[in-house]
Amino acid sequence: MTQYIAPPYFGSVDELMREIFTKFFAGQEVHVYTTFSENMQTPAIIARRDRKSGTLALATRDDRFLQSAIVMVSTITDGPDADEMGEELMEMCRYALRQAQQLQVSVPGCGSIAVFEESIHSSKVADWQTSSSVVQYASLPKNAVRYEIAARLLIRPPAQDTITNRFKPQS
């Protein structure tokens, strides 16, 4: 007789990204968001799960152990050195994700990054054209610069007792 082993619940990819960046940039004046909105403070990081046309997610043969996700990370900087600052901030975002993957940083309720792969390398974008959100703007605020990357992740599930999904069936 085969014993049924329930598959794990996965947590929020957006919250995983937010926690990784918030901890990495602790003590610095870097603001972390999961959506684009008006009146964001800069320098800002916007990290969210996405579905980029033309970007294939990493394959997982068994979704009981790994969840595939495409994430977009944007930085918004402003001021006279916004271009250089945006490029530097984006490099540190890439580094933070790689470090979280290599150190297997586990975020309660969210999980950990098993595989990290950049599918679109860091590049400066002239406007909000490629942003993914309900809020879309024709152009960036005056003197602001936006850099973005797209990354493909495989995420391990979190400890199941840390899941806070209100729709999870109660045992």
Backbone as CSV, one residue per row, in Angstrom:
resi,resn,N_x,N_y,N_z,CA_x,CA_y,CA_z,C_x,C_y,C_z
1,MET,0.841,-1.177,0.000,0.000,0.000,0.000,0.887,1.241,0.000
2,THR,0.581,2.167,-0.869,1.352,3.399,-0.981,0.796,4.441,-0.021
3,GLN,1.699,5.071,0.695,1.283,6.107,1.644,1.249,7.457,0.927
4,TYR,0.163,8.184,1.125,0.036,9.516,0.522,0.867,10.521,1.313
5,ILE,1.715,11.247,0.626,2.492,12.323,1.236,2.009,13.623,0.614
6,ALA,1.421,14.460,1.438,0.850,15.716,0.939,1.941,16.631,0.401
7,PRO,1.684,17.268,-0.739,2.663,18.234,-1.249,2.703,19.465,-0.346
8,PRO,3.816,20.191,-0.362,3.920,21.374,0.501,3.168,22.566,-0.076
9,TYR,2.858,23.500,0.791,2.333,24.794,0.377,3.523,25.705,0.147
10,PHE,3.401,26.585,-0.836,4.440,27.572,-1.083,3.953,28.925,-0.600
11,GLY,4.876,29.817,-0.296,4.534,31.157,0.165,4.607,32.174,-0.961
12,SER,4.566,33.436,-0.590,4.573,34.539,-1.540,5.980,34.817,-2.067
13,VAL,6.110,34.806,-3.388,7.391,35.136,-4.019,7.701,36.619,-3.797
14,ASP,6.684,37.485,-3.887,6.890,38.921,-3.648,7.447,39.171,-2.251
15,GLU,6.885,38.495,-1.257,7.361,38.681,0.118,8.760,38.114,0.316
16,LEU,9.075,37.022,-0.367,10.426,36.468,-0.311,11.421,37.506,-0.811
17,MET,11.116,38.116,-1.951,11.998,39.136,-2.516,12.112,40.337,-1.579
18,ARG,10.970,40.791,-1.055,10.980,41.952,-0.164,11.856,41.685,1.070
19,GLU,11.720,40.517,1.664,12.506,40.187,2.859,13.997,40.102,2.556
20,ILE,14.343,39.481,1.442,15.762,39.373,1.075,16.371,40.763,0.918
21,PHE,15.698,41.647,0.183,16.242,42.987,-0.043,16.204,43.852,1.219
22,THR,15.148,43.753,1.988,15.051,44.553,3.212,16.190,44.205,4.170
23,LYS,16.466,42.916,4.334,17.565,42.502,5.229,18.919,42.887,4.653
24,PHE,19.094,42.705,3.353,20.389,43.004,2.732,20.721,44.494,2.831
25,PHE,19.726,45.353,2.644,19.961,46.797,2.644,19.651,47.452,3.994
26,ALA,19.538,46.661,5.047,19.247,47.196,6.388,20.289,48.255,6.767
27,GLY,19.812,49.369,7.316,20.703,50.442,7.738,21.018,51.442,6.640
28,GLN,20.576,51.168,5.434,20.776,52.105,4.326,19.423,52.725,3.991
29,GLU,19.445,53.850,3.354,18.201,54.528,2.973,17.697,54.014,1.623
30,VAL,17.469,52.695,1.549,16.952,52.068,0.343,15.541,51.584,0.657
31,HIS,14.587,51.938,-0.180,13.180,51.610,0.048,12.797,50.448,-0.864
32,VAL,12.164,49.432,-0.283,11.820,48.225,-1.019,10.302,48.132,-1.177
33,TYR,9.861,47.947,-2.425,8.441,47.850,-2.753,8.196,46.588,-3.580
34,THR,6.937,46.172,-3.657,6.589,45.048,-4.525,5.657,45.485,-5.654
35,THR,5.402,46.774,-5.748,4.596,47.298,-6.843,4.997,48.737,-7.135
36,PHE,4.792,49.160,-8.359,5.044,50.544,-8.727,3.888,51.389,-8.225
37,SER,4.184,52.533,-7.659,3.125,53.436,-7.225,3.657,54.860,-7.260
38,GLU,2.748,55.795,-7.228,3.164,57.196,-7.202,3.782,57.506,-5.844
39,ASN,4.624,58.509,-5.813,5.236,59.009,-4.576,6.134,57.996,-3.876
40,MET,6.774,57.122,-4.635,7.743,56.210,-4.022,8.971,57.017,-3.618
41,GLN,9.546,56.661,-2.480,10.779,57.306,-2.045,11.947,56.637,-2.762
42,THR,12.958,57.422,-3.077,14.139,56.876,-3.747,15.348,57.029,-2.846
43,PRO,16.365,56.214,-3.060,16.438,55.145,-4.036,15.461,54.017,-3.680
44,ALA,14.887,53.424,-4.710,13.863,52.403,-4.506,14.187,51.141,-5.294
45,ILE,13.748,50.024,-4.723,13.804,48.728,-5.398,12.362,48.250,-5.498
46,ILE,11.974,47.809,-6.671,10.655,47.222,-6.866,10.891,45.798,-7.341
47,ALA,10.503,44.832,-6.521,10.731,43.425,-6.835,9.406,42.685,-6.760
48,ARG,9.092,41.973,-7.840,7.812,41.267,-7.868,7.844,40.089,-8.829
49,ARG,6.978,39.146,-8.560,6.817,38.017,-9.475,6.171,38.539,-10.747
50,ASP,6.541,37.956,-11.860,6.083,38.489,-13.131,5.888,37.355,-14.119
51,ARG,5.304,37.671,-15.212,5.254,36.745,-16.343,5.649,37.556,-17.565
52,LYS,6.898,37.495,-17.882,7.454,38.247,-18.995,7.268,37.468,-20.273
53,SER,6.655,38.070,-21.239,6.505,37.422,-22.533,7.895,37.184,-23.120
54,GLY,8.128,35.994,-23.579,9.433,35.667,-24.150,10.429,35.148,-23.125
55,THR,10.090,35.186,-21.851,10.983,34.669,-20.806,10.393,33.367,-20.292
56,LEU,11.092,32.290,-20.518,10.617,30.997,-20.053,11.041,30.779,-18.611
57,ALA,10.137,30.241,-17.836,10.463,29.909,-16.452,11.387,28.694,-16.451
58,LEU,12.128,28.540,-15.372,12.956,27.344,-15.227,12.048,26.144,-15.037
59,ALA,12.426,25.039,-15.625,11.607,23.833,-15.527,11.888,23.102,-14.223
60,THR,10.840,22.602,-13.636,10.982,21.726,-12.485,10.181,20.470,-12.794
61,ARG,10.783,19.336,-12.595,10.113,18.084,-12.942,9.029,17.719,-11.932
62,ASP,9.115,18.285,-10.760,8.156,17.917,-9.722,7.875,19.123,-8.847
63,ASP,6.685,19.693,-8.985,6.367,20.913,-8.238,6.078,20.660,-6.758
64,ARG,6.288,19.432,-6.294,6.159,19.179,-4.858,7.377,19.683,-4.098
65,PHE,8.471,19.899,-4.805,9.712,20.258,-4.136,10.237,21.636,-4.511
66,LEU,9.913,22.102,-5.696,10.400,23.390,-6.176,9.297,24.124,-6.918
67,GLN,9.246,25.428,-6.714,8.295,26.282,-7.427,9.086,27.177,-8.383
68,SER,8.661,27.226,-9.625,9.321,28.056,-10.611,8.724,29.465,-10.577
69,ALA,9.577,30.477,-10.689,9.092,31.862,-10.677,9.986,32.738,-11.546
70,ILE,9.348,33.668,-12.238,10.061,34.726,-12.952,9.858,35.982,-12.127
71,VAL,10.931,36.685,-11.831,10.818,37.916,-11.054,11.444,39.079,-11.821
72,MET,10.851,40.234,-11.650,11.390,41.471,-12.212,11.885,42.314,-11.044
73,VAL,13.067,42.864,-11.190,13.613,43.766,-10.192,13.947,45.069,-10.907
74,SER,13.390,46.165,-10.401,13.689,47.490,-10.938,14.277,48.338,-9.825
75,THR,15.144,49.264,-10.203,15.622,50.269,-9.251,15.238,51.629,-9.808
76,ILE,14.865,52.518,-8.910,14.556,53.902,-9.281,15.477,54.790,-8.447
77,THR,16.235,55.610,-9.124,17.116,56.568,-8.448,16.893,57.927,-9.087
78,ASP,17.219,58.972,-8.338,17.098,60.316,-8.924,18.230,61.197,-8.417
79,GLY,18.329,62.343,-9.019,19.379,63.287,-8.648,20.468,63.344,-9.691
80,PRO,21.487,64.152,-9.431,22.545,64.370,-10.429,23.353,63.115,-10.760
81,ASP,23.484,62.174,-9.819,24.243,60.956,-10.094,23.318,59.729,-10.170
82,ALA,22.079,59.927,-10.605,21.070,58.862,-10.631,21.483,57.684,-11.508
83,ASP,22.121,57.964,-12.633,22.514,56.894,-13.547,23.515,55.949,-12.883
84,GLU,24.566,56.509,-12.337,25.595,55.707,-11.673,25.027,55.001,-10.439
85,MET,24.225,55.728,-9.655,23.640,55.150,-8.453,22.695,53.995,-8.813
86,GLY,21.900,54.148,-9.873,20.982,53.097,-10.303,21.704,51.833,-10.727
87,GLU,22.794,52.028,-11.453,23.587,50.883,-11.892,24.212,50.167,-10.699
88,GLU,24.735,50.932,-9.747,25.337,50.335,-8.547,24.299,49.621,-7.692
89,LEU,23.130,50.237,-7.527,22.075,49.626,-6.727,21.605,48.322,-7.377
90,MET,21.479,48.317,-8.688,21.054,47.097,-9.371,22.075,45.984,-9.208
91,GLU,23.348,46.326,-9.260,24.381,45.310,-9.048,24.267,44.717,-7.647
92,MET,23.978,45.537,-6.662,23.826,45.023,-5.300,22.554,44.181,-5.160
93,CYS,21.524,44.475,-5.938,20.317,43.636,-5.952,20.657,42.250,-6.502
94,ARG,21.395,42.227,-7.602,21.832,40.953,-8.182,22.660,40.172,-7.174
95,TYR,23.575,40.878,-6.519,24.441,40.254,-5.519,23.612,39.701,-4.350
96,ALA,22.626,40.464,-3.881,21.787,40.038,-2.758,21.034,38.751,-3.098
97,LEU,20.511,38.661,-4.318,19.805,37.444,-4.722,20.758,36.261,-4.829
98,ARG,21.927,36.483,-5.399,22.917,35.401,-5.504,23.364,34.954,-4.114
99,GLN,23.611,35.901,-3.229,24.028,35.560,-1.866,22.925,34.779,-1.138
100,ALA,21.677,35.212,-1.291,20.559,34.508,-0.651,20.463,33.079,-1.168
101,GLN,20.727,32.896,-2.454,20.699,31.553,-3.035,21.865,30.716,-2.509
102,GLN,23.061,31.270,-2.504,24.228,30.504,-2.080,24.213,30.180,-0.589
103,LEU,23.721,31.107,0.229,23.663,30.880,1.678,22.372,30.167,2.105
104,GLN,21.487,29.924,1.135,20.199,29.288,1.393,19.422,30.016,2.492
105,VAL,19.322,31.342,2.332,18.563,32.174,3.262,17.098,31.754,3.171
106,SER,16.548,31.327,4.291,15.164,30.876,4.321,14.308,31.932,5.009
107,VAL,13.242,32.333,4.354,12.325,33.332,4.892,11.063,32.602,5.347
108,PRO,10.733,32.683,6.641,9.536,32.006,7.138,8.297,32.398,6.328
109,GLY,7.512,31.414,5.965,6.297,31.656,5.196,6.536,31.848,3.709
110,CYS,7.807,31.921,3.293,8.125,32.190,1.882,9.007,31.119,1.247
111,GLY,9.999,30.641,1.950,10.903,29.634,1.416,12.298,30.162,1.177
112,SER,13.011,29.515,0.257,14.383,29.911,-0.066,14.634,29.702,-1.553
113,ILE,15.638,30.400,-2.061,15.974,30.315,-3.485,16.941,29.155,-3.698
114,ALA,16.511,28.166,-4.473,17.373,27.027,-4.801,18.238,27.332,-6.016
115,VAL,17.649,28.013,-7.003,18.358,28.347,-8.239,18.039,29.792,-8.586
116,PHE,19.079,30.540,-8.966,18.931,31.932,-9.406,19.645,32.070,-10.745
117,GLU,18.927,32.583,-11.726,19.491,32.769,-13.062,18.954,34.072,-13.644
118,GLU,19.851,34.957,-14.061,19.409,36.180,-14.735,19.018,35.836,-16.161
119,SER,17.821,36.244,-16.573,17.448,36.005,-17.969,17.542,37.283,-18.786
120,ILE,17.418,38.432,-18.133,17.674,39.724,-18.771,18.650,40.449,-17.863
121,HIS,19.837,40.708,-18.369,20.862,41.363,-17.560,20.479,42.810,-17.293
122,SER,21.073,43.366,-16.281,20.786,44.738,-15.864,20.914,45.707,-17.037
123,SER,19.862,46.502,-17.199,19.916,47.515,-18.244,19.067,48.711,-17.839
124,LYS,19.477,49.866,-18.351,18.726,51.092,-18.093,17.565,51.148,-19.062
125,VAL,16.392,51.502,-18.538,15.213,51.654,-19.384,14.732,53.086,-19.292
126,ALA,14.297,53.615,-20.414,13.999,55.042,-20.503,12.668,55.446,-19.884
127,ASP,11.779,54.481,-19.686,10.461,54.835,-19.162,9.874,53.639,-18.422
128,TRP,8.573,53.655,-18.214,7.882,52.590,-17.484,7.384,51.511,-18.439
129,GLN,7.781,51.572,-19.682,7.234,50.711,-20.717,7.241,49.236,-20.330
130,THR,8.288,48.755,-19.698,8.378,47.334,-19.381,7.955,47.015,-17.959
131,SER,7.486,48.012,-17.202,7.071,47.740,-15.826,5.795,46.910,-15.829
132,SER,5.610,46.138,-14.782,4.448,45.267,-14.678,3.633,45.672,-13.465
133,SER,2.565,46.355,-13.682,1.718,46.790,-12.583,0.479,47.430,-13.155
134,VAL,-0.484,47.663,-12.288,-1.681,48.365,-12.698,-1.323,49.811,-13.018
135,VAL,-0.333,50.329,-12.303,0.087,51.715,-12.494,1.109,51.761,-13.624
136,GLN,0.775,52.432,-14.705,1.681,52.596,-15.835,1.809,54.089,-16.118
137,TYR,3.021,54.560,-16.296,3.271,55.963,-16.569,3.921,56.094,-17.929
138,ALA,3.694,57.211,-18.573,4.311,57.457,-19.879,5.806,57.693,-19.737
139,SER,6.210,58.348,-18.676,7.633,58.628,-18.489,7.969,58.596,-17.001
140,LEU,9.243,58.509,-16.734,9.716,58.517,-15.348,9.606,59.921,-14.775
141,PRO,9.585,60.048,-13.444,9.631,61.390,-12.860,10.901,62.117,-13.314
142,LYS,10.864,63.415,-13.287,11.997,64.223,-13.726,13.258,63.845,-12.946
143,ASN,14.370,63.707,-13.651,15.687,63.361,-13.113,15.772,61.950,-12.530
144,ALA,14.807,61.077,-12.822,14.835,59.707,-12.309,15.358,58.753,-13.375
145,VAL,15.991,57.688,-12.909,16.541,56.664,-13.788,16.051,55.308,-13.280
146,ARG,15.690,54.443,-14.210,15.237,53.096,-13.834,16.104,52.051,-14.520
147,TYR,16.595,51.111,-13.726,17.294,49.934,-14.228,16.423,48.732,-13.926
148,GLU,16.541,47.679,-14.720,15.768,46.474,-14.432,16.528,45.221,-14.825
149,ILE,16.172,44.130,-14.164,16.610,42.789,-14.550,15.400,41.870,-14.466
150,ALA,15.460,40.794,-15.214,14.489,39.708,-15.082,15.300,38.502,-14.652
151,ALA,14.790,37.785,-13.669,15.492,36.606,-13.173,14.533,35.430,-13.117
152,ARG,15.102,34.263,-13.273,14.337,33.026,-13.158,14.802,32.324,-11.889
153,LEU,13.833,31.907,-11.085,14.142,31.281,-9.805,13.463,29.920,-9.692
154,LEU,14.085,29.054,-8.931,13.426,27.868,-8.404,13.438,28.061,-6.896
155,ILE,12.266,27.941,-6.288,12.117,28.248,-4.870,11.719,27.004,-4.102
156,ARG,12.416,26.784,-2.988,12.062,25.687,-2.086,10.928,26.157,-1.179
157,PRO,10.038,25.257,-0.800,8.950,25.666,0.088,9.480,25.984,1.487
158,PRO,8.751,26.821,2.219,9.156,27.131,3.588,8.743,26.005,4.537
159,ALA,9.212,26.108,5.779,8.725,25.197,6.815,7.208,25.348,6.845
160,GLN,6.498,24.252,6.783,5.051,24.305,6.609,4.310,24.950,7.777
161,ASP,4.900,24.943,8.956,4.234,25.585,10.096,4.374,27.104,10.072
162,THR,5.104,27.646,9.074,5.242,29.112,8.963,4.303,29.703,7.911
163,ILE,3.568,28.856,7.205,2.638,29.332,6.170,1.467,30.052,6.830
164,THR,1.179,31.254,6.352,0.083,32.047,6.931,-1.042,32.287,5.937
165,ASN,-1.166,31.439,4.941,-2.195,31.588,3.923,-3.578,31.394,4.549
166,ARG,-4.400,32.423,4.503,-5.731,32.359,5.142,-6.662,31.351,4.487
167,PHE,-6.331,30.874,3.276,-7.185,29.918,2.581,-6.694,28.481,2.707
168,LYS,-5.604,28.292,3.437,-5.066,26.949,3.654,-6.069,26.165,4.513
169,PRO,-6.423,24.952,4.082,-7.351,24.142,4.883,-6.787,23.873,6.284
170,GLN,-7.658,23.918,7.244,-7.248,23.654,8.632,-7.305,22.153,8.884
171,SER,-6.255,21.635,9.460,-6.197,20.186,9.713,-6.996,19.821,10.934
